[in-house]
Tab-separated table of C-alpha atoms and ligand atoms in Angstrom:
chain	number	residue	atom	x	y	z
P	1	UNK	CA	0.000	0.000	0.000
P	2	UNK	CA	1.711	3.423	-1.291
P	3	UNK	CA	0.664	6.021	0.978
P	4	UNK	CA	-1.819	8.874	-0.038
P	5	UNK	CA	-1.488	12.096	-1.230
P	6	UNK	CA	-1.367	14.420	2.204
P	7	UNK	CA	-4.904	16.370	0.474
P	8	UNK	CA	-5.938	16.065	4.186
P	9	UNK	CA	-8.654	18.437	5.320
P	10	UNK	CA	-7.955	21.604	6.385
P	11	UNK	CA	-7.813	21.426	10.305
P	12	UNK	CA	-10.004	24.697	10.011
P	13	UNK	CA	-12.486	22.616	8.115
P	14	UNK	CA	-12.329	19.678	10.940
P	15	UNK	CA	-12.572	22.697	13.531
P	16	UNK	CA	-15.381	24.330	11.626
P	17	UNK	CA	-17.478	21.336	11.188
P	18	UNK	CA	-17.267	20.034	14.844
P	19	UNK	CA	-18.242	24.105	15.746
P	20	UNK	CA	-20.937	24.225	13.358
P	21	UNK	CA	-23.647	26.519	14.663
P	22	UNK	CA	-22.536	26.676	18.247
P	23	UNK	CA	-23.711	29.738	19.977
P	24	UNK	CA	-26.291	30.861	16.875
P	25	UNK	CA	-29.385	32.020	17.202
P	26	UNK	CA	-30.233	31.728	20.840
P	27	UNK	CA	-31.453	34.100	23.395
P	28	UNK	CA	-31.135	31.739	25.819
P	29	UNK	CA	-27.337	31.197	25.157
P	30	UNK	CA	-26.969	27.789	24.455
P	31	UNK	CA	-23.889	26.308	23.198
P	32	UNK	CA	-25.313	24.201	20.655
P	33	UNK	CA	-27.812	25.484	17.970
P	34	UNK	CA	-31.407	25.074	18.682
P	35	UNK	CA	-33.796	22.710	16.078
P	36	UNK	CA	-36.235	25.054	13.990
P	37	UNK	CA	-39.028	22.991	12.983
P	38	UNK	CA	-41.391	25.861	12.465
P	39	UNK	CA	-43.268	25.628	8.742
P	40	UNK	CA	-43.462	29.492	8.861
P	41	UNK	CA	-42.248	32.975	9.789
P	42	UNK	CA	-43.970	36.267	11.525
P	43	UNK	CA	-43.781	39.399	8.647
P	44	UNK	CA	-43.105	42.891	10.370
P	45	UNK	CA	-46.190	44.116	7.714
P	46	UNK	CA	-47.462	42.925	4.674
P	47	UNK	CA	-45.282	42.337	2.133
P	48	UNK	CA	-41.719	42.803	4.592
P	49	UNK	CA	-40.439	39.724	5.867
P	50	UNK	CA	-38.545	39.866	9.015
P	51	UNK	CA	-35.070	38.582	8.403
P	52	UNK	CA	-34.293	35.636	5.878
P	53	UNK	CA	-36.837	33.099	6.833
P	54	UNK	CA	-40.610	33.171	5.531
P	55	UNK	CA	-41.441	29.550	4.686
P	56	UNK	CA	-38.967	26.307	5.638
P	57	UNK	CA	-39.326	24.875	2.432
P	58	UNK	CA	-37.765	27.487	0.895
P	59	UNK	CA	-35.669	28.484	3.944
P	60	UNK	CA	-34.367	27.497	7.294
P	61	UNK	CA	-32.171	28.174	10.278
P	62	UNK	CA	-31.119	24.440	11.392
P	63	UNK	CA	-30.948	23.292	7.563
P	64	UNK	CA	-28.955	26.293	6.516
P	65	UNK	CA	-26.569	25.077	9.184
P	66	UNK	CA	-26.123	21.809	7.843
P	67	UNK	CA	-26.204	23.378	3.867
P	68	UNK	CA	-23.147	25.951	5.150
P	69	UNK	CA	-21.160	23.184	7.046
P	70	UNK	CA	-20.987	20.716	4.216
P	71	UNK	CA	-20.431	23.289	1.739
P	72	UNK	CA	-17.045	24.428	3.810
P	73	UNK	CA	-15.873	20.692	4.336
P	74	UNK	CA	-16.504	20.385	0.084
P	75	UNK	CA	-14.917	23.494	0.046
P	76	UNK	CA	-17.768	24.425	-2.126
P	77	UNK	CA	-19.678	28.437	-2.088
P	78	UNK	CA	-22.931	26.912	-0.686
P	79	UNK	CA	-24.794	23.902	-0.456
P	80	UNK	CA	-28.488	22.841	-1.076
P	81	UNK	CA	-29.485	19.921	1.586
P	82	UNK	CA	-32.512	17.844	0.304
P	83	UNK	CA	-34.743	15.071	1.547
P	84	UNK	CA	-32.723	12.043	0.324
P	85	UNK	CA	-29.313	11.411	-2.037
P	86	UNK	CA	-32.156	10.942	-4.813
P	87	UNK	CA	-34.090	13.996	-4.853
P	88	UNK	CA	-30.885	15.669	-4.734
P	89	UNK	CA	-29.548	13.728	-7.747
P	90	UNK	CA	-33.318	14.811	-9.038
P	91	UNK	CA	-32.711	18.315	-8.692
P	92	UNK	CA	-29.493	18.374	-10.899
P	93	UNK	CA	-31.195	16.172	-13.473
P	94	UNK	CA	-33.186	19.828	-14.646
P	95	UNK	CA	-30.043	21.147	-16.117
P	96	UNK	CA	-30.785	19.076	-18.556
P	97	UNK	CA	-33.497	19.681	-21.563
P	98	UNK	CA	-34.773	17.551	-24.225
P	99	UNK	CA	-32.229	16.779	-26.933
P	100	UNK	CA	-29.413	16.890	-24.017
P	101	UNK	CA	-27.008	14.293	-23.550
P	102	UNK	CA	-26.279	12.810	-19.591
P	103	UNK	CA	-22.675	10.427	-19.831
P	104	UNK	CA	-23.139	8.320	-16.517
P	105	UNK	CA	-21.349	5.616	-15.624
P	106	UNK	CA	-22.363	2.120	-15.836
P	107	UNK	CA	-22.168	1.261	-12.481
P	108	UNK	CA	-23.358	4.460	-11.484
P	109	UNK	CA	-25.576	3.910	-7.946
P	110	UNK	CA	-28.851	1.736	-8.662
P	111	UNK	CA	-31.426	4.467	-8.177
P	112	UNK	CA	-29.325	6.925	-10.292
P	113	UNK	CA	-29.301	4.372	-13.155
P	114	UNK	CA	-32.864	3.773	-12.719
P	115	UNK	CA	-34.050	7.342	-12.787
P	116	UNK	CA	-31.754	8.832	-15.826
P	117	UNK	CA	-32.868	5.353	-17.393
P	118	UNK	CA	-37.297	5.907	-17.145
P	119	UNK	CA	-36.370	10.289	-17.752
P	120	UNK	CA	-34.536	9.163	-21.002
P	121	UNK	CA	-37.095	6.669	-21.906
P	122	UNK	CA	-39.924	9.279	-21.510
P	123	UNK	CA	-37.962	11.973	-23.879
P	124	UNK	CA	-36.539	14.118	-21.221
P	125	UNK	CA	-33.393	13.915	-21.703
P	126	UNK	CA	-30.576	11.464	-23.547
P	127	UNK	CA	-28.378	9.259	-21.360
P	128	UNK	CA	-25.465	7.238	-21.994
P	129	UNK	CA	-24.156	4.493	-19.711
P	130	UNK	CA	-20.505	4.373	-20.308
P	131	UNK	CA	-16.902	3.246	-18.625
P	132	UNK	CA	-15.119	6.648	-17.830
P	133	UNK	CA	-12.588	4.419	-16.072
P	134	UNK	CA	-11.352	3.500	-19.925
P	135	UNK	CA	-8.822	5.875	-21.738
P	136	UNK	CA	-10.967	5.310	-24.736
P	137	UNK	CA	-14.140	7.363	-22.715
P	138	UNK	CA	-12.251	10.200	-23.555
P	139	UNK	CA	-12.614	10.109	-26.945
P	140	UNK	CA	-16.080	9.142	-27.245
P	141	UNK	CA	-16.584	12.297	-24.853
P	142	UNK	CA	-14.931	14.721	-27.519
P	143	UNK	CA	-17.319	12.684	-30.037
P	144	UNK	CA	-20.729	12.945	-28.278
P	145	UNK	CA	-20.193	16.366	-26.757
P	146	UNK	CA	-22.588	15.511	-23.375
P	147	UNK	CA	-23.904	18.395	-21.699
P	148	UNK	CA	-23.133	16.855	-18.516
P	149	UNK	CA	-20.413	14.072	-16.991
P	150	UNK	CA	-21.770	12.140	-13.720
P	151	UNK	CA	-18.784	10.650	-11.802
P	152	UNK	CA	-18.865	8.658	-8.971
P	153	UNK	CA	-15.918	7.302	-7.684
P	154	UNK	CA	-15.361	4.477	-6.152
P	155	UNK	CA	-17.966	3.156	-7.796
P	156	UNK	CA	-20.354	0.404	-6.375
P	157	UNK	CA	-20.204	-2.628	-5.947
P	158	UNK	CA	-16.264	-2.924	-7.635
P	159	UNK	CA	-14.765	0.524	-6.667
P	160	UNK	CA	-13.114	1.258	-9.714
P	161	UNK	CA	-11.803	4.457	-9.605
P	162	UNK	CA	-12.220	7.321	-12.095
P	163	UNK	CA	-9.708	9.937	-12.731
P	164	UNK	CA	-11.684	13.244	-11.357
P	165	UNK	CA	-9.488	16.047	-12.677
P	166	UNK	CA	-8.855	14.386	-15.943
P	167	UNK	CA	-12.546	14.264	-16.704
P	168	UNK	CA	-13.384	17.507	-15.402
P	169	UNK	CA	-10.906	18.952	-17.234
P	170	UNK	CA	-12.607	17.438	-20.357
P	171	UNK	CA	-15.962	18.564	-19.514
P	172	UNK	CA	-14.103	22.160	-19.477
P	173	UNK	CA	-13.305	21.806	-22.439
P	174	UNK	CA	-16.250	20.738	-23.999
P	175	UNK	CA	-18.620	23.355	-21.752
P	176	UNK	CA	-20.018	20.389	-19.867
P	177	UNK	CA	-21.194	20.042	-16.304
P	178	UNK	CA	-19.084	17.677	-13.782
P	179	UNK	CA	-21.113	16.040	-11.234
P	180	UNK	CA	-19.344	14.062	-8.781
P	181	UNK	CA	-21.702	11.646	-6.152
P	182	UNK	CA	-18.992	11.755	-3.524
P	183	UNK	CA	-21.567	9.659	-1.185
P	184	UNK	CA	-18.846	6.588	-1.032
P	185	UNK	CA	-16.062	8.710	0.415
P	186	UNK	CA	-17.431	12.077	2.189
P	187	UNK	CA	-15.880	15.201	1.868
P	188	UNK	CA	-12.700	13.952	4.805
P	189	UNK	CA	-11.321	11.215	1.851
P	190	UNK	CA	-11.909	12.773	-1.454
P	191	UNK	CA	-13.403	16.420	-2.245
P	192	UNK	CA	-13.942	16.927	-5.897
P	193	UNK	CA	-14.670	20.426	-6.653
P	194	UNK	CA	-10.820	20.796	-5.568
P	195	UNK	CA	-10.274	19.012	-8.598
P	196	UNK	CA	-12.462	20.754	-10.614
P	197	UNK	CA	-15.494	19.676	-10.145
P	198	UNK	CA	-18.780	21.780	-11.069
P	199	UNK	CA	-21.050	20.190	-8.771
P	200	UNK	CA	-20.994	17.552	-5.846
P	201	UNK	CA	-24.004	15.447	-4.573
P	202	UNK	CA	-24.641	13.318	-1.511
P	203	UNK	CA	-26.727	11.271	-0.091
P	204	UNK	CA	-26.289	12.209	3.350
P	205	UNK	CA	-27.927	8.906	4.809
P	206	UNK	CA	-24.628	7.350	4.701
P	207	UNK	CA	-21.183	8.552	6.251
P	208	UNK	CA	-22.047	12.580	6.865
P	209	UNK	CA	-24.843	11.687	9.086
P	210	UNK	CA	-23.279	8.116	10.095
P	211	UNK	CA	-25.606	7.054	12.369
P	212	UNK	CA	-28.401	4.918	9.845
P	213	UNK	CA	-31.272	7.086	11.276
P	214	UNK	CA	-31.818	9.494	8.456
P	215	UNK	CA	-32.095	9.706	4.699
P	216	UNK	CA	-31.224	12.884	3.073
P	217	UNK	CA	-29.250	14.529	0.647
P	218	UNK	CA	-27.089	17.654	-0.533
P	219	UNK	CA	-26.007	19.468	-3.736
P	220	UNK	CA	-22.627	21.742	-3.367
P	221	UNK	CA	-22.236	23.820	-6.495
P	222	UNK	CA	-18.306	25.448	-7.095
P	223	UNK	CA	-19.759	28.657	-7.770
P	224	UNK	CA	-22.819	31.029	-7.065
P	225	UNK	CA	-24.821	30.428	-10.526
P	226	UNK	CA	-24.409	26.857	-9.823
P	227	UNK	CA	-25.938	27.319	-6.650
P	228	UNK	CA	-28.925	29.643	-7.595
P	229	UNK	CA	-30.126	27.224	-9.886
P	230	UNK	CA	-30.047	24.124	-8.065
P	231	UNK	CA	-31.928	26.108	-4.742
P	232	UNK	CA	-33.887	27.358	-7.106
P	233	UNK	CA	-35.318	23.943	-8.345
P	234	UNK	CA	-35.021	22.387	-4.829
P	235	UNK	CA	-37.424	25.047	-3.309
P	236	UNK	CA	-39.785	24.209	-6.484
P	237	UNK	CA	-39.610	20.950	-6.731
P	238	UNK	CA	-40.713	21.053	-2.974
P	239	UNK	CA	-37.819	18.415	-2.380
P	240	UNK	CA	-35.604	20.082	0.740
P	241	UNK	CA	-35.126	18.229	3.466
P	242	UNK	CA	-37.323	18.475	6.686
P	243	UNK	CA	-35.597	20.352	9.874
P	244	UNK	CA	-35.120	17.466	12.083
P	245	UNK	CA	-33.415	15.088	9.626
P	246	UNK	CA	-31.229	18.249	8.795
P	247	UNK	CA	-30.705	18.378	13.335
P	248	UNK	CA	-29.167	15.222	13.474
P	249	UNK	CA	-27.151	15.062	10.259
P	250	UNK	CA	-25.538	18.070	12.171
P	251	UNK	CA	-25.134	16.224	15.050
P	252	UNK	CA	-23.811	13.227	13.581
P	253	UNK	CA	-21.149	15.750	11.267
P	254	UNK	CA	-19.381	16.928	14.116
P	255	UNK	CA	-17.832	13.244	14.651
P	256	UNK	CA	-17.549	12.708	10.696
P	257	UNK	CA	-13.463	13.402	11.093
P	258	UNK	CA	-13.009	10.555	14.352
P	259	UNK	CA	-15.545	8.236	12.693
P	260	UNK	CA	-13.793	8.486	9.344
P	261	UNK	CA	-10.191	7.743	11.134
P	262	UNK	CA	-11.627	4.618	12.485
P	263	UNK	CA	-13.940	3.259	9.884
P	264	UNK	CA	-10.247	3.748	7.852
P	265	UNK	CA	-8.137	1.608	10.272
P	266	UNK	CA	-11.099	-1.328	10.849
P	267	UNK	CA	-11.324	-1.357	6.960
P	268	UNK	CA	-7.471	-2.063	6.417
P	269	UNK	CA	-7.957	-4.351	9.013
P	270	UNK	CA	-10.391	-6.289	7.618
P	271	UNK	CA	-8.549	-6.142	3.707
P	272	UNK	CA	-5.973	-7.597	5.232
P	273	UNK	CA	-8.015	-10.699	6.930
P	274	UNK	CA	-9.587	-10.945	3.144
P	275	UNK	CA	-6.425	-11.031	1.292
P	276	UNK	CA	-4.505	-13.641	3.665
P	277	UNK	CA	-7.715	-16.231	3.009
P	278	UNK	CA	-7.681	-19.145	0.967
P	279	UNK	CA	-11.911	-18.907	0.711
P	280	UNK	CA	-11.603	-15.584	-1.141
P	281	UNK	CA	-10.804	-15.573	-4.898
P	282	UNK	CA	-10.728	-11.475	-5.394
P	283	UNK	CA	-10.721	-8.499	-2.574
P	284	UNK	CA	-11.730	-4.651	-4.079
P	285	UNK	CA	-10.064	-1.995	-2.240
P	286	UNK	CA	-7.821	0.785	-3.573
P	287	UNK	CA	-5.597	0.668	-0.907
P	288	UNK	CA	-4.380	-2.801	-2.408
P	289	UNK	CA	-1.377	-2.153	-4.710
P	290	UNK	CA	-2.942	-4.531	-7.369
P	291	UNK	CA	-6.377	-2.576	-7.788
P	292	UNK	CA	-6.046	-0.962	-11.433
P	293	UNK	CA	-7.046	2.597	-9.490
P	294	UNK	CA	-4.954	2.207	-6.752
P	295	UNK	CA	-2.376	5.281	-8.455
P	296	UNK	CA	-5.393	7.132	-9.276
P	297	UNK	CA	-6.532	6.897	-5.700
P	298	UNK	CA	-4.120	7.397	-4.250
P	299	UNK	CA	-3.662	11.090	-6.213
P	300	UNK	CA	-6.914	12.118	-6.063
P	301	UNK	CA	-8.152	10.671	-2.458
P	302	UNK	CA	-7.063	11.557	1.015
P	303	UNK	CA	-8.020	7.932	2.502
P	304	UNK	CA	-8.997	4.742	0.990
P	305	UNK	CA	-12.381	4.454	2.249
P	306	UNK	CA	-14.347	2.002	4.333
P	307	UNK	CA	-16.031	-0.209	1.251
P	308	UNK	CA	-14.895	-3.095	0.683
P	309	UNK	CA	-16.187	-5.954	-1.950
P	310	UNK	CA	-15.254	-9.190	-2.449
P	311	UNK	CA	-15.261	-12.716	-4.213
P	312	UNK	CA	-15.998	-15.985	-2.498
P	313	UNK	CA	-14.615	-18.879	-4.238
P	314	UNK	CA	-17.206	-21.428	-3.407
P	315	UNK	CA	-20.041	-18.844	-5.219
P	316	UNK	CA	-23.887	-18.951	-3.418
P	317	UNK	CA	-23.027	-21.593	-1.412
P	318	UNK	CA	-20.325	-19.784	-0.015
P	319	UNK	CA	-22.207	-16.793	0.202
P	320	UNK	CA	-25.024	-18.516	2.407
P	321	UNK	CA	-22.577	-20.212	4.935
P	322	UNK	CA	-20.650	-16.901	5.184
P	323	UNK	CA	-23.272	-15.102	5.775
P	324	UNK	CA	-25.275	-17.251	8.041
P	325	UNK	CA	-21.679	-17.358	10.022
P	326	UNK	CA	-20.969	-13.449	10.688
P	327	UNK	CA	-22.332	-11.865	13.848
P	328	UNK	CA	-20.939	-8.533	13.965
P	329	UNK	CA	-21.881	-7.394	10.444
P	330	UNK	CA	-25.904	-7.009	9.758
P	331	UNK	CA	-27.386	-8.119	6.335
P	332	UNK	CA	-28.526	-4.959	4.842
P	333	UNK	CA	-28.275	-2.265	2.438
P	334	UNK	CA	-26.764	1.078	2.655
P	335	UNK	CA	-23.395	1.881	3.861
P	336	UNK	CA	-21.681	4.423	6.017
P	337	UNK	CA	-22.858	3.857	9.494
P	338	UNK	CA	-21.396	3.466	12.526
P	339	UNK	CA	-22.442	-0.351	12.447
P	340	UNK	CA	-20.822	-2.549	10.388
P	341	UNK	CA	-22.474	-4.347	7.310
P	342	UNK	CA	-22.934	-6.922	4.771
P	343	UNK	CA	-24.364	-6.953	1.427
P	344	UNK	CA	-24.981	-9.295	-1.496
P	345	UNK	CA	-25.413	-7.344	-4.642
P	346	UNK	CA	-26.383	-9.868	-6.510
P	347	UNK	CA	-29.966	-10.322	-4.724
P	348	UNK	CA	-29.828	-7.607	-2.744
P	349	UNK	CA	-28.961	-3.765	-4.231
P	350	UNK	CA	-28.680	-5.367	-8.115
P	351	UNK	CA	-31.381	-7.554	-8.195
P	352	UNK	CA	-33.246	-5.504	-10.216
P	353	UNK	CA	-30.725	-5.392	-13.111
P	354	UNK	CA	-30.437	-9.074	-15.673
P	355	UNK	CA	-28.584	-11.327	-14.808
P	356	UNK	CA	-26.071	-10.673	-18.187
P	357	UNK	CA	-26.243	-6.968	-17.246
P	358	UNK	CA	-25.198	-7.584	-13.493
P	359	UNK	CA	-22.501	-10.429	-15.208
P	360	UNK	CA	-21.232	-7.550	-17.174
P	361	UNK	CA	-20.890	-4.575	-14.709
P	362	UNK	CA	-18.791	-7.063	-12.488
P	363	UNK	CA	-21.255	-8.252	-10.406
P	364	UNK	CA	-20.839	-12.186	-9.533
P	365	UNK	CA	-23.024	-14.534	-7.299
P	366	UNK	CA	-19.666	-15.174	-5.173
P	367	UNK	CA	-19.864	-11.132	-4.627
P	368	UNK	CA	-19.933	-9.620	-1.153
P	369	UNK	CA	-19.783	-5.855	0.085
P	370	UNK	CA	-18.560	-5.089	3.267
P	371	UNK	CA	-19.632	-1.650	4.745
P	372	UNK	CA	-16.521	-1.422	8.004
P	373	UNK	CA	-18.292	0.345	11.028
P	374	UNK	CA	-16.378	1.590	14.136
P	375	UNK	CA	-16.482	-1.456	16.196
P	376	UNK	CA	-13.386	-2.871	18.004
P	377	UNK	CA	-10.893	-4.152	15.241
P	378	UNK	CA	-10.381	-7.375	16.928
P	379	UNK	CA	-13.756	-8.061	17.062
P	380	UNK	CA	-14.374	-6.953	13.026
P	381	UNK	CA	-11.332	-9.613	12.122
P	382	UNK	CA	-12.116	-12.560	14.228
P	383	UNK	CA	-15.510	-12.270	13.220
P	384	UNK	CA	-14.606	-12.321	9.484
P	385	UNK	CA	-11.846	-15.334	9.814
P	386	UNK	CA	-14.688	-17.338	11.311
P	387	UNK	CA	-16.854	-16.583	8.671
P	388	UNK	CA	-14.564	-17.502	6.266
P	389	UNK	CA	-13.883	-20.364	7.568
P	390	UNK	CA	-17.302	-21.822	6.912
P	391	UNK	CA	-17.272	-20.299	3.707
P	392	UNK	CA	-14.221	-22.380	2.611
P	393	UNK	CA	-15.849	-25.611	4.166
P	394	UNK	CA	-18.966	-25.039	2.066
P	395	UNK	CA	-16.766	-23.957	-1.213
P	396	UNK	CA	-17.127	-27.239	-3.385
P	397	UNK	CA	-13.825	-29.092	-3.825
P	398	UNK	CA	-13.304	-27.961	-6.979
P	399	UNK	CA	-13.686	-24.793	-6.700
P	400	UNK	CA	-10.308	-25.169	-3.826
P	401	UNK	CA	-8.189	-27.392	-5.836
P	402	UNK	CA	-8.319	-24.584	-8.394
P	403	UNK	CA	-7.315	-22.573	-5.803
T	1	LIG	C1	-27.525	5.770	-1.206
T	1	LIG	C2	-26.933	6.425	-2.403
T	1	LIG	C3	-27.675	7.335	-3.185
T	1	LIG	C4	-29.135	7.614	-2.923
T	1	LIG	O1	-29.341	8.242	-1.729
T	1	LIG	P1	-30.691	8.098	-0.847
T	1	LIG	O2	-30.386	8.923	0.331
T	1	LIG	O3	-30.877	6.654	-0.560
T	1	LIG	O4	-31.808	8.642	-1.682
T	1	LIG	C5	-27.033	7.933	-4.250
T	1	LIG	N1	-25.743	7.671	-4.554
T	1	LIG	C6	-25.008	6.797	-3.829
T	1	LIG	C7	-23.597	6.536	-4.213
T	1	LIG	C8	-25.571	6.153	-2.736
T	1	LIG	O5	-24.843	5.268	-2.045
């Protein structure tokens, strides 16, 4: 493992974020920032609005907290925070018009795929699933002229890695928009308007609020058009998020920077358990010198991530013992929480893709996904060697002799 790149965040940022808020807006002094939930807003007369706030769809205090605080750690000029990763990946979707081509990667997240998929089919806009982790993209880029590039790197379930800057440089210099969903890496390991980015999206349900207890989202533009337009279309689309979610997405920010630090050293941890097994045929992690991104990675990101996917050797039968045997790690979809878990893309987050298509992007029976929580180390490792183990015992001989 080469090490990374020293892009560490700012400590200001770290400061800032664990700060957010504290001491705003209180007459009765208290250190950290009331919840707003209020739908609406006393006018001095008609027609003069008090201060900022008239309506919380369009406005409000404990969302604009959360909006300002992830904009600083993307080190974008302002943030739009909406009521899940997908009606924030909705609200970019309207810079597009009929006649307008989306490039989106083929393993682009299962919900993105789905929606750019049924808005093509319907006329609203063109899409084209393609692999902007091949040099050749680049060229068929120039050719197609796209009036937008979605990124997402690492990309799920495989993590290949994409080269950010080299593809937002393209989209420069075709006048395309560069969306990055950074949802796999948060703003701590990887912040993509730094490398020149337009636009960042995130489905805050996973590592900024970290705690599996609330599904949101958030759009950071680079610069101030950017941002008028998308809270323009998330006030009218009616899609911002409600005041509580955007409470404890606060809350669970201010230990994004200590969670991320451990979720990082459990996740090594547990490559490492992976690699040394005889039960496991393939381990995806860009840490590992072998992955084809790991140079890419380990330019553009400023740690490695807590995702990890692998290969069983043994295939469903394999899957089902290894499954059945792991205590620490819950069955389930989604990723970025505090707890750790397991997924199985194949019947789980991919089942609705064919099985050629799911063949093609990667996507085996034999294929697990491990989301690494911030449980004891030990505990993570000795639970996955004994899951292993009955894993290899249900592998079928041949499948070990190969081995
Ligand atoms: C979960 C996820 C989304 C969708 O977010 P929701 O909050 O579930 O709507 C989008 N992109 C990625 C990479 C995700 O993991």
């Amino acid at each position: 493992m080469s090490s990374l790149n020293g892009r560490r965040t700012p400590k200001s940022r770290v400061t800032g974020t664990v700060r957010a808020g504290l001491g705003a807006d209180s007459p009765h002094r208290s250190v950290m920032p009331p919840i707003h939930l209020s739908s609406n807003y006393f006018f001095d007369a008609p027609g003069e609005q008090h201060g900022k706030y008239d309506y919380t769809r369009t406005a409000n205090p404990t969302r604009d907290l959360v909006a300002d605080a992830i904009a600083e750690l993307e080190g974008g000029c302002g943030a739009a925070v909406t009521s899940s990763g997908m009606s924030a990946i909705a609200v970019l979707t309207r810079f597009l018009s009929a006649g307008d081509l989306l490039m989106a990667p083929r393993d682009c997240y299962g919900g993105s795929h789905r929606l750019f998929s049924a808005e093509a089919e319907r006329g609203s806009y063109d899409v084209r699933f393609f692999k902007p982790w091949e040099e050749r993209s680049f060229d068929l880029a120039r050719a197609l002229r796209p009036r937008m590039i979605w990124l997402e790197t690492p990309s799920n379930p495989i993590l290949r890695i994409t080269d950010i800057a080299a593809w937002a440089r393209l989209a420069r210099d075709i006048g395309a928009i560069c969306v990055v969903d950074n949802t796999f890496l948060s703003p701590v390991n990887q912040r993509p308007l730094e490398l020149g980015a337009d636009l960042v999206v995130h489905s805050t349900t996973k590592f900024l609020n970290g705690h599996s207890d609330v599904v949101g989202g958030a759009v950071i533009a680079a610069d101030e058009g950017l941002l008028e337009d998308v809270a323009w279309w998330t006030n009218a689309m009616g899609v911002s998020g409600a005041p509580f979610d955007a409470y404890l997405t606060l809350r669970g920010m201010r230990t994004l920077h200590a969670r991320s630090r451990v979720h990082e050293e459990n996740a090594l941890r547990v490559v490492d358990a992976l690699v040394g097994s005889g039960a496991v045929a393939k381990v995806n992690h860009p840490s590992l010198a072998g992955h084809p991104g790991h140079e890419i990675a380990a330019r553009q990101q400023s740690g490695w991530g807590s995702l990890i996917s692998f290969e069983l050797r043994g295939g469903r039968p394999a899957v089902d013992a290894f499954v059945d045997g792991i205590r620490h790690f819950a069955l389930a979809e989604s990723l970025g929480g505090v707890e750790s878990l397991v997924s199985h893309p194949w019947t789980m987050t991919h089942a609705s893709m064919d099985a050629p298509a799911r063949v093609a992007a990667g996507i085996g029976e034999g294929l697990l996904r491990f989301s690494v929580g911030i449980e004891a180390a030990e505990d993570l490792v000795a639970d996955v060697e004994r899951a292993l183990e009955r894993a290899h015992g249900a592998c079928p001989r041949t499948a070990i002799e190969v081995a």
